[in-house]
XYZ file of N, CA, C and O in Angstrom:
612
model
N 0.855 -1.190 0.003
C -0.019 0.021 0.018
C 0.896 1.258 -0.008
O 1.797 1.381 0.803
N 0.641 2.157 -0.925
C 1.434 3.398 -1.027
C 0.675 4.512 -0.417
O -0.593 4.601 -0.581
N 1.355 5.393 0.209
C 0.731 6.554 0.771
C 0.831 7.713 -0.151
O 1.867 8.019 -0.695
N -0.280 8.366 -0.437
C -0.239 9.485 -1.364
C -0.441 10.771 -0.543
O -1.311 10.836 0.314
N 0.367 11.737 -0.876
C 0.258 13.084 -0.246
C -0.415 14.014 -1.227
O 0.066 14.134 -2.352
N -1.437 14.638 -0.852
C -2.058 15.590 -1.745
C -1.539 16.966 -1.360
O -1.889 17.507 -0.356
N -0.606 17.460 -2.208
C -0.044 18.785 -1.915
C -0.636 19.733 -2.934
O -0.736 19.459 -4.113
N -0.994 20.927 -2.411
C -1.549 21.914 -3.259
C -0.419 22.754 -3.944
O 0.596 23.067 -3.275
N -0.496 22.972 -5.158
C 0.482 23.825 -5.889
C 0.288 25.276 -5.491
O -0.842 25.778 -5.461
N 1.361 25.914 -5.135
C 1.271 27.315 -4.763
C 1.818 28.193 -5.846
O 3.024 28.261 -6.085
N 0.933 28.789 -6.563
C 1.362 29.648 -7.700
C 2.153 30.883 -7.231
O 1.732 31.562 -6.365
N 3.275 31.051 -7.852
C 4.071 32.228 -7.617
C 4.889 32.329 -6.356
O 5.375 33.342 -5.962
N 4.935 31.194 -5.618
C 5.703 31.292 -4.315
C 6.908 30.366 -4.326
O 7.559 30.240 -3.278
N 7.188 29.702 -5.423
C 8.273 28.754 -5.380
C 9.495 29.213 -6.129
O 10.410 28.439 -6.376
N 9.618 30.485 -6.442
C 10.821 30.998 -7.103
C 11.749 31.632 -6.070
O 11.448 31.660 -4.910
N 12.889 32.132 -6.585
C 13.851 32.802 -5.618
C 13.277 34.064 -5.083
O 12.499 34.762 -5.732
N 13.661 34.384 -3.859
C 13.285 35.594 -3.214
C 14.353 36.636 -3.285
O 14.109 37.824 -3.252
N 15.610 36.176 -3.231
C 16.786 37.134 -3.304
C 17.796 36.561 -4.337
O 18.236 35.407 -4.188
N 18.158 37.398 -5.253
C 19.082 37.034 -6.277
C 20.305 37.976 -6.120
O 20.135 39.173 -6.179
N 21.452 37.402 -5.896
C 22.678 38.216 -5.740
C 23.393 38.258 -7.066
O 23.604 37.207 -7.712
N 23.769 39.468 -7.503
C 24.505 39.694 -8.709
C 25.866 40.300 -8.290
O 25.867 41.386 -7.733
N 26.949 39.603 -8.621
C 28.260 40.165 -8.341
C 28.710 41.111 -9.460
O 28.698 40.692 -10.598
N 29.120 42.302 -9.124
C 29.643 43.259 -10.120
C 31.036 43.785 -9.714
O 31.276 43.895 -8.519
N 31.858 44.003 -10.745
C 33.125 44.598 -10.513
C 33.486 45.670 -11.527
O 34.589 46.157 -11.532
N 32.482 46.047 -12.294
C 32.743 47.083 -13.319
C 33.107 46.505 -14.671
O 33.073 47.225 -15.689
N 33.423 45.198 -14.813
C 33.673 44.601 -16.061
C 32.436 44.465 -16.898
O 31.340 44.441 -16.346
N 32.609 44.379 -18.236
C 31.445 44.249 -19.096
C 30.676 42.992 -18.741
O 29.403 42.999 -18.703
N 31.347 41.868 -18.476
C 30.601 40.606 -18.201
C 29.841 40.734 -16.896
O 28.763 40.212 -16.754
N 30.353 41.462 -15.868
C 29.652 41.588 -14.644
C 28.428 42.469 -14.784
O 27.404 42.254 -14.147
N 28.542 43.514 -15.667
C 27.366 44.392 -15.873
C 26.304 43.597 -16.676
O 25.116 43.750 -16.442
N 26.741 42.731 -17.643
C 25.720 41.904 -18.316
C 25.098 40.928 -17.292
O 23.871 40.649 -17.402
N 25.914 40.402 -16.358
C 25.310 39.535 -15.341
C 24.294 40.261 -14.467
O 23.266 39.714 -14.179
N 24.566 41.485 -14.119
C 23.631 42.251 -13.324
C 22.330 42.509 -14.133
O 21.238 42.413 -13.575
N 22.445 42.781 -15.423
C 21.308 43.001 -16.275
C 20.452 41.692 -16.377
O 19.232 41.687 -16.295
N 21.138 40.565 -16.527
C 20.495 39.296 -16.626
C 19.758 38.934 -15.272
O 18.622 38.533 -15.261
N 20.464 39.211 -14.176
C 19.925 38.950 -12.821
C 18.689 39.884 -12.610
O 17.730 39.520 -11.991
N 18.777 41.130 -13.201
C 17.644 42.040 -13.056
C 16.442 41.504 -13.754
O 15.273 41.574 -13.225
N 16.618 40.837 -14.904
C 15.495 40.253 -15.610
C 14.907 39.080 -14.826
O 13.689 38.951 -14.737
N 15.798 38.323 -14.272
C 15.289 37.180 -13.407
C 14.479 37.738 -12.225
O 13.426 37.238 -11.899
N 15.089 38.768 -11.550
C 14.413 39.300 -10.400
C 13.029 39.906 -10.738
O 12.056 39.715 -10.045
N 12.955 40.544 -11.924
C 11.686 41.104 -12.350
C 10.655 40.028 -12.604
O 9.545 40.080 -12.081
N 11.062 38.966 -13.341
C 10.117 37.922 -13.602
C 9.711 37.125 -12.393
O 8.570 36.652 -12.311
N 10.601 36.964 -11.474
C 10.332 36.222 -10.246
C 9.786 37.046 -9.140
O 9.513 36.536 -8.045
N 9.760 38.331 -9.332
C 9.358 39.282 -8.316
C 10.257 39.138 -7.048
O 9.804 39.150 -5.878
N 11.527 38.949 -7.343
C 12.534 38.751 -6.277
C 13.312 40.048 -6.048
O 13.226 40.971 -6.858
N 13.996 40.153 -4.930
C 14.851 41.273 -4.654
C 16.179 41.029 -5.394
O 16.773 39.947 -5.271
N 16.708 42.002 -6.113
C 17.983 41.958 -6.741
C 18.987 42.629 -5.813
O 18.873 43.829 -5.547
N 19.936 41.869 -5.334
C 20.956 42.425 -4.480
C 22.265 42.474 -5.316
O 22.864 41.473 -5.607
N 22.635 43.703 -5.709
C 23.834 43.922 -6.493
C 24.940 44.103 -5.497
O 24.917 44.955 -4.612
N 25.983 43.283 -5.667
C 27.126 43.225 -4.684
C 28.462 43.555 -5.395
O 28.825 42.965 -6.431
N 29.137 44.562 -4.813
C 30.516 44.846 -5.232
C 31.444 44.542 -4.105
O 31.209 44.935 -2.947
N 32.443 43.702 -4.349
C 33.392 43.328 -3.314
C 34.643 44.201 -3.491
O 35.314 44.140 -4.517
N 34.860 45.062 -2.485
C 36.030 45.965 -2.492
C 37.233 45.166 -2.104
O 37.267 44.634 -0.959
N 38.246 45.083 -2.978
C 39.414 44.360 -2.640
C 40.229 45.041 -1.471
O 40.252 46.229 -1.350
N 40.779 44.182 -0.661
C 41.688 44.636 0.416
C 43.071 44.369 -0.048
O 43.499 43.210 -0.120
N 43.779 45.431 -0.411
C 45.113 45.237 -0.985
C 46.108 45.842 -0.037
O 46.507 47.019 -0.119
N 46.630 45.017 0.885
C 47.629 45.519 1.874
C 48.888 45.988 1.194
O 49.497 46.965 1.550
N 49.293 45.274 0.067
C 50.491 45.636 -0.586
C 50.418 47.066 -1.245
O 51.348 47.832 -1.263
N 49.263 47.311 -1.811
C 48.997 48.654 -2.421
C 49.039 49.762 -1.358
O 49.617 50.805 -1.644
N 48.496 49.487 -0.204
C 48.506 50.490 0.808
C 49.944 50.726 1.355
O 50.337 51.851 1.640
N 50.746 49.621 1.315
C 52.122 49.715 1.756
C 52.959 50.572 0.858
O 53.934 51.273 1.205
N 52.549 50.610 -0.462
C 53.280 51.354 -1.451
C 52.720 52.805 -1.526
O 53.199 53.570 -2.325
N 51.792 53.110 -0.684
C 51.255 54.493 -0.655
C 50.175 54.743 -1.647
O 49.753 55.862 -1.835
N 49.660 53.684 -2.308
C 48.604 53.850 -3.273
C 47.268 54.045 -2.539
O 46.966 53.410 -1.535
N 46.459 54.970 -3.049
C 45.187 55.267 -2.395
C 44.114 54.191 -2.756
O 43.149 54.426 -3.458
N 44.327 52.974 -2.294
C 43.482 51.835 -2.687
C 42.033 51.990 -2.240
O 41.117 51.809 -3.041
N 41.853 52.375 -0.960
C 40.496 52.486 -0.438
C 39.707 53.534 -1.240
O 38.608 53.347 -1.577
N 40.408 54.667 -1.538
C 39.704 55.697 -2.295
C 39.346 55.242 -3.675
O 38.233 55.483 -4.180
N 40.222 54.498 -4.337
C 39.935 53.960 -5.661
C 38.741 53.019 -5.674
O 37.905 53.096 -6.487
N 38.776 52.065 -4.714
C 37.675 51.101 -4.678
C 36.371 51.758 -4.269
O 35.298 51.326 -4.766
N 36.408 52.832 -3.432
C 35.202 53.565 -3.119
C 34.690 54.221 -4.350
O 33.441 54.251 -4.580
N 35.537 54.778 -5.172
C 35.166 55.447 -6.465
C 34.500 54.438 -7.373
O 33.507 54.733 -8.013
N 35.033 53.218 -7.437
C 34.473 52.180 -8.309
C 33.048 51.848 -7.773
O 32.137 51.738 -8.581
N 32.894 51.690 -6.492
C 31.583 51.375 -5.946
C 30.606 52.493 -6.245
O 29.471 52.258 -6.648
N 30.997 53.749 -6.110
C 30.116 54.890 -6.380
C 29.765 54.923 -7.849
O 28.622 55.200 -8.224
N 30.730 54.622 -8.721
C 30.470 54.614 -10.154
C 29.469 53.555 -10.523
O 28.546 53.700 -11.302
N 29.641 52.339 -9.922
C 28.727 51.218 -10.153
C 27.309 51.580 -9.743
O 26.334 51.316 -10.435
N 27.190 52.199 -8.530
C 25.885 52.594 -8.031
C 25.231 53.615 -9.042
O 24.046 53.496 -9.405
N 26.002 54.535 -9.539
C 25.490 55.559 -10.453
C 25.065 54.872 -11.755
O 23.976 55.223 -12.293
N 25.842 53.900 -12.288
C 25.425 53.185 -13.513
C 24.127 52.379 -13.274
O 23.262 52.416 -14.187
N 24.017 51.745 -12.154
C 22.814 50.950 -11.872
C 21.587 51.873 -11.702
O 20.517 51.579 -12.236
N 21.775 53.011 -10.989
C 20.647 53.904 -10.813
C 20.203 54.491 -12.178
O 18.986 54.629 -12.414
N 21.180 54.816 -13.001
C 20.879 55.361 -14.332
C 20.105 54.327 -15.168
O 19.073 54.661 -15.793
N 20.528 53.089 -15.149
C 19.810 52.001 -15.881
C 18.414 51.831 -15.288
O 17.444 51.622 -16.010
N 18.268 51.963 -14.008
C 16.983 51.778 -13.327
C 16.051 52.887 -13.720
O 14.881 52.652 -14.030
N 16.605 54.125 -13.746
C 15.738 55.251 -14.173
C 15.273 55.100 -15.616
O 14.097 55.410 -15.960
N 16.178 54.672 -16.487
C 15.787 54.497 -17.935
C 14.698 53.469 -18.090
O 13.907 53.595 -19.003
N 14.658 52.455 -17.243
C 13.651 51.368 -17.381
C 12.403 51.579 -16.531
O 11.528 50.725 -16.547
N 12.366 52.672 -15.770
C 11.189 52.930 -14.912
C 9.918 52.959 -15.765
O 9.853 53.538 -16.817
N 8.857 52.284 -15.280
C 7.631 52.249 -15.999
C 7.566 51.119 -16.968
O 6.496 50.726 -17.431
N 8.743 50.627 -17.369
C 8.806 49.500 -18.324
C 9.105 48.240 -17.498
O 8.388 47.239 -17.551
N 10.167 48.306 -16.706
C 10.566 47.152 -15.860
C 10.716 47.663 -14.419
O 11.463 48.584 -14.160
N 9.917 47.102 -13.489
C 10.066 47.468 -12.151
C 10.740 46.340 -11.418
O 10.313 45.227 -11.352
N 11.955 46.676 -10.865
C 12.743 45.701 -10.137
C 13.126 46.306 -8.783
O 13.600 47.406 -8.726
N 12.878 45.525 -7.721
C 13.318 45.979 -6.415
C 14.802 45.590 -6.349
O 15.204 44.462 -6.591
N 15.669 46.583 -5.954
C 17.087 46.280 -5.884
C 17.771 47.048 -4.757
O 17.280 48.052 -4.315
N 18.848 46.417 -4.334
C 19.709 47.035 -3.324
C 21.139 46.933 -3.770
O 21.497 46.014 -4.541
N 21.963 47.833 -3.337
C 23.409 47.770 -3.671
C 24.196 47.553 -2.336
O 23.889 48.239 -1.376
N 25.065 46.604 -2.331
C 25.839 46.236 -1.135
C 27.322 46.230 -1.511
O 27.696 45.734 -2.582
N 28.156 46.715 -0.568
C 29.569 46.528 -0.754
C 30.078 45.624 0.401
O 29.611 45.791 1.522
N 30.983 44.748 0.083
C 31.672 43.929 1.048
C 33.179 44.047 0.758
O 33.580 44.355 -0.349
N 33.968 43.840 1.783
C 35.454 43.885 1.593
C 36.018 42.482 1.606
O 35.542 41.623 2.284
N 37.083 42.311 0.823
C 37.778 41.044 0.793
C 38.129 40.642 -0.611
O 37.967 41.459 -1.526
N 38.456 39.397 -0.805
C 38.692 38.862 -2.168
C 37.332 38.580 -2.754
O 36.336 38.328 -2.023
N 37.197 38.592 -4.117
C 35.929 38.427 -4.727
C 35.147 37.169 -4.308
O 33.940 37.211 -4.060
N 35.843 36.054 -4.222
C 35.121 34.776 -3.889
C 34.542 34.844 -2.488
O 33.357 34.675 -2.310
N 35.407 35.141 -1.517
C 34.950 35.107 -0.104
C 33.912 36.265 0.129
O 33.010 36.095 0.927
N 34.128 37.381 -0.577
C 33.171 38.452 -0.440
C 31.756 38.089 -0.959
O 30.800 38.387 -0.291
N 31.699 37.384 -2.100
C 30.429 36.950 -2.614
C 29.809 35.905 -1.805
O 28.574 35.843 -1.595
N 30.643 34.977 -1.246
C 30.104 33.973 -0.321
C 29.485 34.615 0.899
O 28.366 34.303 1.319
N 30.212 35.601 1.515
C 29.678 36.324 2.649
C 28.386 37.056 2.331
O 27.405 37.023 3.083
N 28.360 37.681 1.173
C 27.177 38.450 0.733
C 25.995 37.462 0.557
O 24.874 37.766 1.077
N 26.196 36.410 -0.177
C 25.128 35.451 -0.410
C 24.585 34.859 0.882
O 23.371 34.717 1.078
N 25.483 34.553 1.831
C 25.049 34.073 3.147
C 24.289 35.080 3.904
O 23.184 34.872 4.444
N 24.871 36.305 4.009
C 24.260 37.342 4.874
C 22.905 37.785 4.253
O 21.939 38.091 5.000
N 22.812 37.842 2.936
C 21.557 38.260 2.305
C 20.590 37.155 2.078
O 19.520 37.371 1.525
N 20.960 35.946 2.469
C 20.128 34.752 2.321
C 19.703 34.540 0.889
O 18.514 34.384 0.574
N 20.718 34.566 0.024
C 20.484 34.438 -1.457
C 19.926 33.078 -1.785
O 20.246 32.044 -1.188
N 18.989 33.117 -2.770
C 18.453 31.913 -3.314
C 19.208 31.542 -4.606
O 19.176 30.399 -5.079
N 19.882 32.511 -5.228
C 20.607 32.337 -6.439
C 21.749 33.369 -6.508
O 21.572 34.455 -5.973
N 22.803 33.014 -7.251
C 23.916 33.931 -7.445
C 24.172 34.065 -8.935
O 24.243 33.012 -9.614
N 24.372 35.257 -9.461
C 24.651 35.467 -10.858
C 25.942 36.260 -10.940
O 26.075 37.314 -10.316
N 26.883 35.749 -11.747
C 28.167 36.427 -11.907
C 28.597 36.399 -13.372
O 28.042 35.611 -14.164
N 29.432 37.340 -13.763
C 29.946 37.345 -15.113
C 31.098 36.378 -15.260
O 31.810 36.111 -14.285
N 31.299 35.843 -16.455
C 32.472 35.010 -16.754
C 33.718 35.823 -16.620
O 33.729 37.033 -16.946
N 34.772 35.215 -16.129
C 36.006 35.931 -15.955
C 36.586 36.348 -17.258
O 36.518 35.649 -18.243
N 37.133 37.559 -17.278
C 37.700 38.139 -18.484
C 39.238 38.070 -18.415
O 39.900 38.613 -19.246
N 39.760 37.403 -17.383
C 41.212 37.283 -17.191
C 41.698 35.938 -17.670
O 41.178 34.877 -17.248
N 42.728 35.946 -18.489
C 43.221 34.705 -19.092
C 43.758 33.743 -18.009
O 43.566 32.533 -18.140
N 44.375 34.216 -16.958
C 44.939 33.348 -15.892
C 43.882 32.514 -15.204
O 44.146 31.457 -14.685
N 42.631 32.952 -15.221
C 41.602 32.253 -14.557
C 41.242 30.923 -15.248
O 40.638 30.074 -14.640
N 41.612 30.833 -16.468
C 41.348 29.532 -17.202
C 42.182 28.436 -16.590
O 41.866 27.245 -16.672
N 43.314 28.780 -16.033
C 44.212 27.815 -15.425
C 43.918 27.674 -13.950
O 43.751 26.557 -13.430
N 43.922 28.770 -13.189
C 43.755 28.731 -11.739
C 42.322 28.487 -11.308
O 42.086 27.800 -10.340
N 41.403 28.970 -12.063
C 39.946 28.824 -11.701
C 39.358 30.197 -11.362
O 40.001 30.966 -10.601
N 38.220 30.456 -11.864
C 37.600 31.762 -11.663
C 36.722 31.770 -10.422
O 36.463 30.725 -9.833
N 36.285 32.984 -10.043
C 35.370 33.102 -8.929
C 34.083 32.267 -9.248
O 33.549 31.603 -8.386
N 33.643 32.366 -10.471
C 32.403 31.660 -10.934
C 32.557 30.124 -10.681
O 31.664 29.492 -10.059
N 33.694 29.589 -11.111
C 33.892 28.171 -10.930
C 33.934 27.779 -9.447
O 33.319 26.796 -9.028
N 34.603 28.589 -8.661
C 34.647 28.325 -7.211
C 33.279 28.394 -6.550
O 32.965 27.588 -5.646
N 32.457 29.349 -7.021
C 31.092 29.469 -6.479
C 30.253 28.198 -6.827
O 29.513 27.701 -6.014
N 30.415 27.733 -8.094
C 29.690 26.574 -8.520
C 30.173 25.394 -7.636
O 29.303 24.557 -7.164
N 31.479 25.198 -7.481
C 32.014 24.102 -6.731
C 31.588 24.159 -5.247
O 31.489 23.098 -4.593
N 31.304 25.354 -4.762
C 30.875 25.437 -3.321
C 29.525 24.725 -3.134
O 29.280 24.217 -2.085
N 28.712 24.710 -4.196
C 27.473 23.973 -4.159
C 26.436 24.458 -3.115
O 25.670 23.675 -2.665
N 26.466 25.735 -2.829
C 25.590 26.259 -1.815
C 24.322 26.976 -2.383
O 23.357 27.106 -1.708
N 24.425 27.419 -3.639
C 23.311 28.125 -4.302
C 23.370 27.795 -5.771
O 24.444 27.441 -6.303
N 22.286 27.904 -6.458
C 22.309 27.813 -7.934
C 23.121 29.025 -8.402
O 22.991 30.117 -7.946
N 24.119 28.782 -9.276
C 24.976 29.843 -9.810
C 24.795 29.939 -11.321
O 24.895 28.914 -12.025
N 24.525 31.147 -11.759
C 24.425 31.374 -13.203
C 25.669 32.209 -13.636
O 25.950 33.233 -13.022
N 26.361 31.752 -14.650
C 27.577 32.475 -15.181
C 27.175 33.058 -16.509
O 26.817 32.332 -17.435
N 27.277 34.350 -16.607
C 26.855 35.055 -17.844
C 28.145 35.448 -18.608
O 29.072 36.051 -18.040
N 28.169 35.105 -19.898
C 29.392 35.441 -20.689
C 29.543 36.950 -20.929
O 28.640 37.710 -20.800
C-alpha cells in the first residue's frame, strides 16, 4: 500500500526571493547584473547587487590610495545601476539594493550570499586569461554547491 500526499500547488511562491549579482565594473559583470535584473523582475525577487572591494595591503604599503579607488568604483557602479533603473522605470520594475563587502571576490560573494540569504547567485564569466588555469570566482562558487549559480558570458 502506497501513501499519497495531496499537496496543493502554490502559484508564484516557489521562485527565488533574493538574487545576488556580483559586479566589479567589467562588461561581463554588468551583463550579469542585467540578466539577474531580468530574473528578479520575472520572479518578483529582490535583486541584491554586490561589489566586493578588494583589500590590498601591498597597495597600501606602497602608498597607493587603494581605499579611495575602490570607493570610487563602488560609487560609479551605483551611479550606473541607478541610471539604468531610471531608464527602465515604468517598463521594468525591479526591487534592488546595492551592497559592498570587503575582501577577495570569492569570499566576499560567499559572505554576501550568506548574509543576504540568497536563493541564487549570478556572476559574469572571468575576463582574465589566468583564470582559465587557476579557476575563476564563478567556478569556485559553483564548486561550493551552496546556491544555484548562473555564469553570464
